[in-house]
Short mmCIF file of C-alpha atoms and ligand atoms in Angstrom, two decimals:
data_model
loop_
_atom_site.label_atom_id
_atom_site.label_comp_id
_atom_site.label_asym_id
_atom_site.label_seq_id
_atom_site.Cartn_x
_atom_site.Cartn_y
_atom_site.Cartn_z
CA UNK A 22 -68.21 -1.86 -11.46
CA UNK A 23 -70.19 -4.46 -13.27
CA UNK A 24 -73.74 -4.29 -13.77
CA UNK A 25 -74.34 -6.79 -11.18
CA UNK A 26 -72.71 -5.23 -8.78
CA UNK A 27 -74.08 -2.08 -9.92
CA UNK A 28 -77.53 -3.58 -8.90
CA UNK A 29 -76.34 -4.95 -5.49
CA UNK A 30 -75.36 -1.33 -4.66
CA UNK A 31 -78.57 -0.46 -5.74
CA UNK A 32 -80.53 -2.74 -3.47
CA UNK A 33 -79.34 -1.32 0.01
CA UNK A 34 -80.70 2.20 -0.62
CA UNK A 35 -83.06 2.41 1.98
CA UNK A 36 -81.85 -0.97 4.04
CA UNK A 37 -81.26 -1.45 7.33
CA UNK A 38 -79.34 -0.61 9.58
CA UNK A 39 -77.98 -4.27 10.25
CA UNK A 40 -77.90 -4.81 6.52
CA UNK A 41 -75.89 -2.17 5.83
CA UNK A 42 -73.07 -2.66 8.77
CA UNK A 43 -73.30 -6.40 6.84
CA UNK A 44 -73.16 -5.35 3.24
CA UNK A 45 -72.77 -1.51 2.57
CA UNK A 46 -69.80 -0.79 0.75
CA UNK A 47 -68.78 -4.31 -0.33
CA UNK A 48 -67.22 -4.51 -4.36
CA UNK A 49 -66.06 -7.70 -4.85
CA UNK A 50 -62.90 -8.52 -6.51
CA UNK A 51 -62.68 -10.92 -10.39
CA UNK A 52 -61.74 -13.69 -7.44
CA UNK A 53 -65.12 -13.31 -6.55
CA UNK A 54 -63.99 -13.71 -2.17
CA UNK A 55 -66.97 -13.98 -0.05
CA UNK A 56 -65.69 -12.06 2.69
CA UNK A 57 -64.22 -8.22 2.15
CA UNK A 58 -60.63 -8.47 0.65
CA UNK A 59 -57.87 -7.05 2.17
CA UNK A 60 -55.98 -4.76 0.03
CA UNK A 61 -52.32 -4.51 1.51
CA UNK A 62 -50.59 -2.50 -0.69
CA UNK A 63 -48.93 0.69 -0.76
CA UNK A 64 -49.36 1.79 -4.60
CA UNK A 65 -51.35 0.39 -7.69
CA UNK A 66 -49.81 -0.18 -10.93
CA UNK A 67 -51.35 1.72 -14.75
CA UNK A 68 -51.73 -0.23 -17.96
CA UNK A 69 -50.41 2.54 -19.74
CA UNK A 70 -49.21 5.34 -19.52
CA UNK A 71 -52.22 7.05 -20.52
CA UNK A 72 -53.64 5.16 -18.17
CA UNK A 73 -51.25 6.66 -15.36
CA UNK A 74 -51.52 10.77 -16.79
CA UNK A 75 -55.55 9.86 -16.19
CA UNK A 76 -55.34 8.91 -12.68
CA UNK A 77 -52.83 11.03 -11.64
CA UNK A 78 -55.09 14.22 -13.12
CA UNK A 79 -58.13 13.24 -11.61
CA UNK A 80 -59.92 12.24 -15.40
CA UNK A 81 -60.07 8.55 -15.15
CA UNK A 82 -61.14 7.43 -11.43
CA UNK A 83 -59.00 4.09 -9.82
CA UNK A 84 -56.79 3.70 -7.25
CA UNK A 85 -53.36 5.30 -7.21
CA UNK A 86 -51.42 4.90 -4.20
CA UNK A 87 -52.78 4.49 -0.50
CA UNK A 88 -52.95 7.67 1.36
CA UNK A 89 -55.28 8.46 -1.78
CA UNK A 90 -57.73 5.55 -1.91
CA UNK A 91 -57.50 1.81 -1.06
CA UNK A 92 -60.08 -0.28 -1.79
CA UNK A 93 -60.49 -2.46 1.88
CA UNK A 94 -60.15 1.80 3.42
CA UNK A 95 -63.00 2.97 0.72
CA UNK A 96 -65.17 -0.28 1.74
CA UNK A 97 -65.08 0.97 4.97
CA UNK A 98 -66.05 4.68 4.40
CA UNK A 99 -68.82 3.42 2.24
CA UNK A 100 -70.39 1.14 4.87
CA UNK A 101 -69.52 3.85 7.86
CA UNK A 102 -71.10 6.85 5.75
CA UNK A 103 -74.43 4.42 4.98
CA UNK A 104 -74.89 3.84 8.82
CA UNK A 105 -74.18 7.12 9.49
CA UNK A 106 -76.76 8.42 7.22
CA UNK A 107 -74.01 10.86 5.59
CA UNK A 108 -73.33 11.25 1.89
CA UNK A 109 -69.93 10.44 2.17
CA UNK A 110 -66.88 9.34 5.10
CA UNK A 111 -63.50 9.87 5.09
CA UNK A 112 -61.21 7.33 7.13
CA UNK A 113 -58.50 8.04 9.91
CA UNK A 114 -55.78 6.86 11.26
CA UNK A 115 -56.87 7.43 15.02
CA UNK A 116 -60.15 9.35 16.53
CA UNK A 117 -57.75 12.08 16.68
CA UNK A 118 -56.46 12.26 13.59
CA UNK A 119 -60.82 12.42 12.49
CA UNK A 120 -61.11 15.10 15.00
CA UNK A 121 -57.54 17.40 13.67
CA UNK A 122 -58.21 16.77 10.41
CA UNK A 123 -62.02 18.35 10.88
CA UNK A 124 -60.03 21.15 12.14
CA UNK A 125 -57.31 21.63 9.50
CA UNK A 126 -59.72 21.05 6.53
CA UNK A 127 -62.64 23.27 7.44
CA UNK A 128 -60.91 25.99 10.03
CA UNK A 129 -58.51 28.85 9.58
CA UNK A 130 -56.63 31.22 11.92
CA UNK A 131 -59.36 33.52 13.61
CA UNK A 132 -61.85 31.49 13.62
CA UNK A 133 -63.46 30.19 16.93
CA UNK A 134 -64.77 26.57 18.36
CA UNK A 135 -67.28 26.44 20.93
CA UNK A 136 -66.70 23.11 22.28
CA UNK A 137 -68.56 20.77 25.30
CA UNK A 138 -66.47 21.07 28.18
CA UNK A 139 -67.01 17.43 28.92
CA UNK A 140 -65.12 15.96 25.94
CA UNK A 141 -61.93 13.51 25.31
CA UNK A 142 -59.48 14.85 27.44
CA UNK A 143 -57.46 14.85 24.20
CA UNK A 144 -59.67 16.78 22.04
CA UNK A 145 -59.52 19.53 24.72
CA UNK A 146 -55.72 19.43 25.01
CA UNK A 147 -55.49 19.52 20.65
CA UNK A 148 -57.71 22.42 20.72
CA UNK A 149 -56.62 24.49 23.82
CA UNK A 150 -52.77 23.66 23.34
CA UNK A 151 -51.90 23.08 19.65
CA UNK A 152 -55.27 24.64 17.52
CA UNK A 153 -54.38 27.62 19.82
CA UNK A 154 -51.13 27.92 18.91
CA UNK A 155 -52.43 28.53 14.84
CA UNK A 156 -54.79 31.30 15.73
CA UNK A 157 -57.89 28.96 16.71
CA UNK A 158 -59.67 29.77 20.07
CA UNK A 159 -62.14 27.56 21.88
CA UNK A 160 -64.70 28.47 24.48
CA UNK A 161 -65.77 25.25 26.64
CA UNK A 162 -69.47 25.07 27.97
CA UNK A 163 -71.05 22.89 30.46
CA UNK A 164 -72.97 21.02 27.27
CA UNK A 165 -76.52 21.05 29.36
CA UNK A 166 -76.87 24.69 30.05
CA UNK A 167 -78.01 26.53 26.30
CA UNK A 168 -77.49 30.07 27.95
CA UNK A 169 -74.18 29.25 28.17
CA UNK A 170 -74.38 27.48 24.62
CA UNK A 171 -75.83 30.76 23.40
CA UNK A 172 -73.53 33.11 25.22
CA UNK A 173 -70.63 31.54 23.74
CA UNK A 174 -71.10 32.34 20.33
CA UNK A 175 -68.81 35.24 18.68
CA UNK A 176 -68.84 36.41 14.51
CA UNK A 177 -65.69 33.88 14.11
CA UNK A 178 -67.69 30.82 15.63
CA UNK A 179 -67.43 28.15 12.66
CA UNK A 180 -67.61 25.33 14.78
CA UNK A 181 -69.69 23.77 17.38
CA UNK A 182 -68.41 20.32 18.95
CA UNK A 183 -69.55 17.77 21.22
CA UNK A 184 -70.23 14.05 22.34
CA UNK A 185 -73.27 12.83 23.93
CA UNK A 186 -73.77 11.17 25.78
CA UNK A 187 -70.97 12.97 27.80
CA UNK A 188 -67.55 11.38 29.48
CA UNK A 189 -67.54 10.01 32.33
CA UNK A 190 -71.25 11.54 33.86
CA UNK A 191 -73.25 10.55 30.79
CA UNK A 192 -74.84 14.42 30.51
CA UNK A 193 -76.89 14.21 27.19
CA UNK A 194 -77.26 16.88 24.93
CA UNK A 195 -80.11 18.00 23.17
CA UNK A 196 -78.95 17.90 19.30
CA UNK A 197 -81.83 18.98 17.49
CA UNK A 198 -81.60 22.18 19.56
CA UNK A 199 -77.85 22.74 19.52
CA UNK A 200 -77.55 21.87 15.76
CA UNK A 201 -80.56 24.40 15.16
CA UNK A 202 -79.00 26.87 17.42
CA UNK A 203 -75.53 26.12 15.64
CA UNK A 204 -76.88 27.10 12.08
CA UNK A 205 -78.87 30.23 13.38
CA UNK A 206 -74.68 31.45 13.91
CA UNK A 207 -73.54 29.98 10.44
CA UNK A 208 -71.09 27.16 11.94
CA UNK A 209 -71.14 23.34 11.26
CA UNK A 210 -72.24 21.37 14.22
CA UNK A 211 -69.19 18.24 14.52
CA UNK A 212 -70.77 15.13 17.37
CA UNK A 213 -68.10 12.61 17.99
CA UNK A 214 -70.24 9.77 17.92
CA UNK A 215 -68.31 6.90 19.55
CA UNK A 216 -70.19 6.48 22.72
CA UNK A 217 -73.16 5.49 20.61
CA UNK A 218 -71.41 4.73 17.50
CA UNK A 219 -74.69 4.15 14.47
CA UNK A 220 -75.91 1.92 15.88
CA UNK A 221 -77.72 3.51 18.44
CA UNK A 222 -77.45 7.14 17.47
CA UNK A 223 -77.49 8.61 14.14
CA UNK A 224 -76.74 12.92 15.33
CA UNK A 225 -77.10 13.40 11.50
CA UNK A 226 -80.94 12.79 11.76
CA UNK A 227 -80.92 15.68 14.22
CA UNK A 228 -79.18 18.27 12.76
CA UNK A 229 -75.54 17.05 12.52
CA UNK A 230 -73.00 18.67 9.88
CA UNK A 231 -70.04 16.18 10.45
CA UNK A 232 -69.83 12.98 12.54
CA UNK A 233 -66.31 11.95 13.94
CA UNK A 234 -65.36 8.98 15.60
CA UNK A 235 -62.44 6.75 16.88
CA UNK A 236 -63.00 3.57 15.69
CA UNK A 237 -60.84 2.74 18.10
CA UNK A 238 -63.84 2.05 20.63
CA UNK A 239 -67.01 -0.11 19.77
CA UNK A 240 -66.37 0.01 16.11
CA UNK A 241 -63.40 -2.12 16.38
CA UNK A 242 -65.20 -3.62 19.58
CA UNK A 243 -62.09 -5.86 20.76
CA UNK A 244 -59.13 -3.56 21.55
CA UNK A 245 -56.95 -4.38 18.30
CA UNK A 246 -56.88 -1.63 16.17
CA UNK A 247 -56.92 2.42 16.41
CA UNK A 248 -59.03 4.25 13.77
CA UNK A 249 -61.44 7.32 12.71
CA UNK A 250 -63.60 8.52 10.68
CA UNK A 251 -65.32 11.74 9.46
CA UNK A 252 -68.83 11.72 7.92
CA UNK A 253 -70.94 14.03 6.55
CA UNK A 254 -71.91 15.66 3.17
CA UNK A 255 -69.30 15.44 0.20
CA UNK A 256 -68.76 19.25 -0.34
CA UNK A 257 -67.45 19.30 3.24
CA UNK A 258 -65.63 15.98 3.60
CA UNK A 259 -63.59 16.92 0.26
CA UNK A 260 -62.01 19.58 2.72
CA UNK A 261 -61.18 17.36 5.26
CA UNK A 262 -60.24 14.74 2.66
CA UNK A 263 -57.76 17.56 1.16
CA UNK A 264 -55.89 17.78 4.03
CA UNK A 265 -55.76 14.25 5.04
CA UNK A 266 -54.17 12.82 1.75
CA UNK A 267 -51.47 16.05 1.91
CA UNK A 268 -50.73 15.40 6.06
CA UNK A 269 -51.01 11.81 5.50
CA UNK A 270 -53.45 10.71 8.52
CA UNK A 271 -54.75 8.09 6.41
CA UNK A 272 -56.00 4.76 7.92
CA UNK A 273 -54.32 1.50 6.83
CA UNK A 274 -55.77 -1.36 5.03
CA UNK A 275 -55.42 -3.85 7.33
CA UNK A 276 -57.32 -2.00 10.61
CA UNK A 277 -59.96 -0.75 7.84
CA UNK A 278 -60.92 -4.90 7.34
CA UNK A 279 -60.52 -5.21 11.02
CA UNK A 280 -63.17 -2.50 11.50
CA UNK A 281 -65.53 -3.99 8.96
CA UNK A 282 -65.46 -7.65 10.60
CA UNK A 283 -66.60 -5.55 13.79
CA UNK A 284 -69.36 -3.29 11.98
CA UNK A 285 -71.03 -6.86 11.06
CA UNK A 286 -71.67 -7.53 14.94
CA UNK A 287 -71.96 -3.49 16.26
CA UNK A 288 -75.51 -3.38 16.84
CA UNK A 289 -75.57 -7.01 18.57
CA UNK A 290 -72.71 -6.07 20.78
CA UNK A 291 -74.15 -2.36 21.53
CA UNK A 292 -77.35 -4.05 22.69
CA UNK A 293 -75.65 -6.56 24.66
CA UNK A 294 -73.46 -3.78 26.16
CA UNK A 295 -76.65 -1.30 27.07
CA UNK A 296 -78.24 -4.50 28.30
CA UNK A 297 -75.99 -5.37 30.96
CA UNK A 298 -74.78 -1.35 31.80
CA UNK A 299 -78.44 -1.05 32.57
CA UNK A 300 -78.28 -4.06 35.08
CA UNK A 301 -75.37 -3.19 36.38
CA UNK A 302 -76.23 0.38 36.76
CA UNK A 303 -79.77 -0.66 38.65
CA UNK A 304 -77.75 -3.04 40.67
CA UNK A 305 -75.51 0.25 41.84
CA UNK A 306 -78.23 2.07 42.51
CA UNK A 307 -79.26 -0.55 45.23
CA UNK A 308 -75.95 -1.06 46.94
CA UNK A 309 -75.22 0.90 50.04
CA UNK A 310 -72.03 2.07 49.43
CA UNK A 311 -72.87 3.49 46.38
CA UNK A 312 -73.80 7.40 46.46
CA UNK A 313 -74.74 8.08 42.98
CA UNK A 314 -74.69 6.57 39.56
CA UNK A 315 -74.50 7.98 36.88
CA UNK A 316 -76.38 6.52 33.58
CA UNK A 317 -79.28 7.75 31.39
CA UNK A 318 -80.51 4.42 31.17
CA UNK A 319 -82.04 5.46 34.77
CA UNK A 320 -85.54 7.42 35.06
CA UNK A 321 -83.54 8.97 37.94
CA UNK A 322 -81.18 10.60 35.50
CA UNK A 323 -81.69 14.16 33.78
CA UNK A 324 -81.14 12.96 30.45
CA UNK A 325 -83.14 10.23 30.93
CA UNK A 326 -86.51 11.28 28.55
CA UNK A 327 -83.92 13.27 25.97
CA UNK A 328 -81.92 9.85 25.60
CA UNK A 329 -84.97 8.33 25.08
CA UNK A 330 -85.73 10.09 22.54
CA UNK A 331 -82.61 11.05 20.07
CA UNK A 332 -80.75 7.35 21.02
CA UNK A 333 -81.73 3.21 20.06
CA UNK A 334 -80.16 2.41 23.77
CA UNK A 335 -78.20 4.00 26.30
CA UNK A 336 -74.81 2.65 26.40
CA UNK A 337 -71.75 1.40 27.46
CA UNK A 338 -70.46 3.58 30.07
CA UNK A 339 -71.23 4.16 33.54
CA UNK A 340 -70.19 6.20 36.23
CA UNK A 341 -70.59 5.74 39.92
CA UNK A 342 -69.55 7.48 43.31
CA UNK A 343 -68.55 5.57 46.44
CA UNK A 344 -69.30 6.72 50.27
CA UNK A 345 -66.17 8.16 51.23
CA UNK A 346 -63.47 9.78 48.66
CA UNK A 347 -60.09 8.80 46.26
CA UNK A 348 -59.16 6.15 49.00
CA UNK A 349 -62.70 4.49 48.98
CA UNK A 350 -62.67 4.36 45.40
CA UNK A 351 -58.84 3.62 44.84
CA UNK A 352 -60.06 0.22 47.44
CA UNK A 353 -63.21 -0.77 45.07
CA UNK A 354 -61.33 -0.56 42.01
CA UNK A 355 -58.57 -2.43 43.68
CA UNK A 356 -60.67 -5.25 44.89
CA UNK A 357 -61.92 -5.82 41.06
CA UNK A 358 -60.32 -9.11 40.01
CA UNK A 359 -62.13 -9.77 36.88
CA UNK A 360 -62.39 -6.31 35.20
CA UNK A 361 -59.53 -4.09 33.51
CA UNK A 362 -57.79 -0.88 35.26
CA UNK A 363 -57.73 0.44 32.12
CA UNK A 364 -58.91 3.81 30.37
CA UNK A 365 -59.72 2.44 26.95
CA UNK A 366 -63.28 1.62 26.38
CA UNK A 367 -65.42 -0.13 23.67
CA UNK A 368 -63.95 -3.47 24.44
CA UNK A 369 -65.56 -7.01 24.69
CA UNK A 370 -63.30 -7.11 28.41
CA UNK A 371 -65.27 -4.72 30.63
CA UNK A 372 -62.49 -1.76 31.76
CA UNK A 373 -62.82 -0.10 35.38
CA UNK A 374 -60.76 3.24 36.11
CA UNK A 375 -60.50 6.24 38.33
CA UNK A 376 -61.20 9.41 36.26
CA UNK A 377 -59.66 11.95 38.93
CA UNK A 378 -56.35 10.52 38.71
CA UNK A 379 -56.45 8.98 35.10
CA UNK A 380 -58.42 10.41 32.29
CA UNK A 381 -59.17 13.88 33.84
CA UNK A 382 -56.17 13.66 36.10
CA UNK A 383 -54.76 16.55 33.97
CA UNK A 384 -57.77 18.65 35.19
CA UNK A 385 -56.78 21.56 37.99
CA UNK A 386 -59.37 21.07 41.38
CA UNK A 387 -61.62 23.80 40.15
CA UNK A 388 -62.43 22.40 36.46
CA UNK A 389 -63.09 18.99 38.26
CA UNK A 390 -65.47 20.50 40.50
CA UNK A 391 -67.10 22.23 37.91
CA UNK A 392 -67.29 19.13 35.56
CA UNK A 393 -68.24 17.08 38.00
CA UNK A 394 -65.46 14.51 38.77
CA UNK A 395 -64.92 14.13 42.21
CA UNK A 396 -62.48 11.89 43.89
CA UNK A 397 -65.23 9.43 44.73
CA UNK A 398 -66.15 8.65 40.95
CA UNK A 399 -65.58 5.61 39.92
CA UNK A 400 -66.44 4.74 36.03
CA UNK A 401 -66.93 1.41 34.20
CA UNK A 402 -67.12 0.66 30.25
CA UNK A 403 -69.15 -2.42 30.90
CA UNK A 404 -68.33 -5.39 28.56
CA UNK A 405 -69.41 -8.85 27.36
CA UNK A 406 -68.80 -10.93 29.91
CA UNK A 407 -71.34 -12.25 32.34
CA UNK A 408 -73.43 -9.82 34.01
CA UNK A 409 -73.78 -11.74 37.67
CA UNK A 410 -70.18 -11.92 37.19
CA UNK A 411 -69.56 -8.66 37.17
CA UNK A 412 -72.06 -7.78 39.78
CA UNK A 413 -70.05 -10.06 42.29
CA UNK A 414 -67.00 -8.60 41.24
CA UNK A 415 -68.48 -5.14 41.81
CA UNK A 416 -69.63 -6.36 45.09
CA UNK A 417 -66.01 -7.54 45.95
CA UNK A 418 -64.72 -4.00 45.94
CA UNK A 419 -67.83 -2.83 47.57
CA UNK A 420 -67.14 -4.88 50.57
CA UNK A 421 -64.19 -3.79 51.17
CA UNK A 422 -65.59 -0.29 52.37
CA UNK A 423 -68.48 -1.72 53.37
C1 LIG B 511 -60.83 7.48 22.34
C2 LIG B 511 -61.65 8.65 21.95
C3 LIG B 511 -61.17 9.56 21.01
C4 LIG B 511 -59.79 9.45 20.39
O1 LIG B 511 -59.68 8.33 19.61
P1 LIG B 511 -58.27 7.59 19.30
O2 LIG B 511 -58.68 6.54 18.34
O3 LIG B 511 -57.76 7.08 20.61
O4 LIG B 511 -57.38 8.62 18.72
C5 LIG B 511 -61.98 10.61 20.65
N1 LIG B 511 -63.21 10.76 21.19
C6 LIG B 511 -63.70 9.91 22.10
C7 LIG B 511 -65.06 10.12 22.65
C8 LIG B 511 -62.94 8.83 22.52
O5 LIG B 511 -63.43 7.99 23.44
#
């Protein structure tokens, strides 16, 4: 790195938030590009074979071939880790792969999760069906209730997992106390921060061993890419780096400089998206057909004060329940002309969906009834577009059960 660069580096310790999701991270090539180059190449070539014995052993740093290091990937860990507040990041190929690869690089047979029940359907399915499967066991707990937290807790507990705010009924967890309650049992506390993403929630501050997230979602922020990351301090994310460059997981170039053209406008597009899920959800709140909504953005809601507190703004997501049940609901979201019946969230396009039948349709009667998802929820990953908009397209499918 060249001295001037050196001092650029230099200049964003301590920066912003919105400085860093501009600048973090950036080395610029001898071609001197404004914007981040994209690096789309499998291997790197050695000037000598010296050169090449170096690299290979780990003496000499540099690029070797990309499931080790690629300089667009490594751009993007840098700027991710910097909003994150973590030493270090690791990149992914999907959420997923962030979220196995935790698991693989830190975890061994025996040892024990306790996990939120209200998580990614597929994080529950990875640890209940295949994490199983190598000796790992998970206990699920409704994330609000710390008896249960407590209670859950064995000698082989190494990690403690959750997101907040929760999936579709926006529960929000209380980090500072489940991260101190999480080292009092020697585990690492892992938050999958997508819901938030950094720029409106940095679990690190509060306790956090390991962040995971699918940039899939906001990071991305226009439904083009799928992506993760791990971040967290460098003695742990060499683990979970370990694994990845053995397994493969790794993320490619090309969604990595995706990812940073949508950190530049995160925090813009996270305020804009709280913004109008907070109209939206007060509008709800109004409409007659409409039983309960769901959003900590609301004084009304539990988490309301904690939110507050540990987040910048509340969010994306909301959930809602219609009068009636899964035919009342089914006829809203039917009625929706502008909106997306879609499960994928984070996107400029607002999405609309039925959890019951969709993302929690694998779910038996009693574990929705325990977590909450009745037939009559309806939840919505507000987007971009105009909020009055999507009020009278809300209203459409209102009327029709009016
Ligand atoms: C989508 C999602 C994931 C999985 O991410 P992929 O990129 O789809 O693999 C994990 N956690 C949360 C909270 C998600 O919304």
């Amino acid at each position: 790195m060249s001295d001037l660069q050196e001092l650029r580096k230099q200049a964003l310790i301590g920066a912003g938030i919105d400085t860093l999701a501009v600048r973090a991270g950036q080395v610029r090539s001898a071609e001197g590009e404004h914007s981040e180059a994209l690096y789309l190449t499998s291997s790197f070539v050695f000037d000598s074979a010296e050169q090449a014995a170096a690299r290979f052993s780990g003496e000499q740093q540099g690029n070797v071939y990309s499931r080790y290091t690629n300089p667009t990937v490594r751009t993007f860990e840098e700027r991710m880790a910097a909003m994150e507040g973590a030493e270090s990041a690791v990149a992914t190929a999907s959420g997923m792969a962030a979220i196995l690869s935790v698991c693989m690089g830190l975890l061994k047979s025996g040892d024990h999760i306790v996990c939120s029940r209200s998580v990614f359907g597929t994080t529950t399915v990875l640890f209940t069906k295949y994490l199983a499967r190598f000796g790992v066991s998970t206990t699920f707990v409704d994330p609000i209730d710390f008896v249960a937290w407590e209670q859950a807790f064995t000698s082989s507990t190494r990690l403690v997992f959750v997101e907040t705010p929760s999936n579709p009924l926006c529960d929000v967890i209380d980090l500072q106390r489940l991260a101190d309650l999480t080292h009092k049992h020697d585990a690492l506390f892992v938050v999958d921060n997508c819901f938030c993403t950094p720029a409106l929630q940095q679990p690190i501050k509060f306790g956090a061993d390991l962040i995971v997230h699918s940039a899939t979602k906001y990071i991305d922020g226009q439904g083009r890419c799928l992506g993760g990351l791990v971040a967290g301090p460098q003695h742990l994310i060499n683990e979970v780096l370990g694994f990845i460059r053995s397994a493969g997981p790794t993320l490619s170039a090309f969604n990595a400089w995706v990812f940073l053209k949508g950190l530049e406008t995160l925090r813009l597009r996270m305020d804009a998206h709280s913004a109008s899920a907070q109209a939206l959800a007060e509008w709800l709140y109004e409409q007659p057909q409409v039983e309960k909504v769901y959003y900590a953005g609301l004084p009304s809601h539990p988490g309301h004060a904690l939110a507050a507190q540990q987040q910048r703004g509340f969010g994306g997501v909301l959930s809602f329940c219609v009068k009636g049940g899964r035919e009342q609901a089914w006829r809203v979201i039917n009625e929706t002309r502008i909106m997306s019946l879609t499960a994928n969230l984070g996107d400029a396009k607002t999405t609309i969906v039925h959890p019951a039948t969709t993302t929690h349709g694998r779910l038996d009667d009693e574990q929705k009834l325990t977590a909450g998802i009745t037939e009559n929820l309806i939840r919505v990953a507000v987007g971009l577009e105009d909020i009055a908009d999507l009020k009278a397209d809300l209203a459409r499918g209102l009327s029709a059960i009016a």
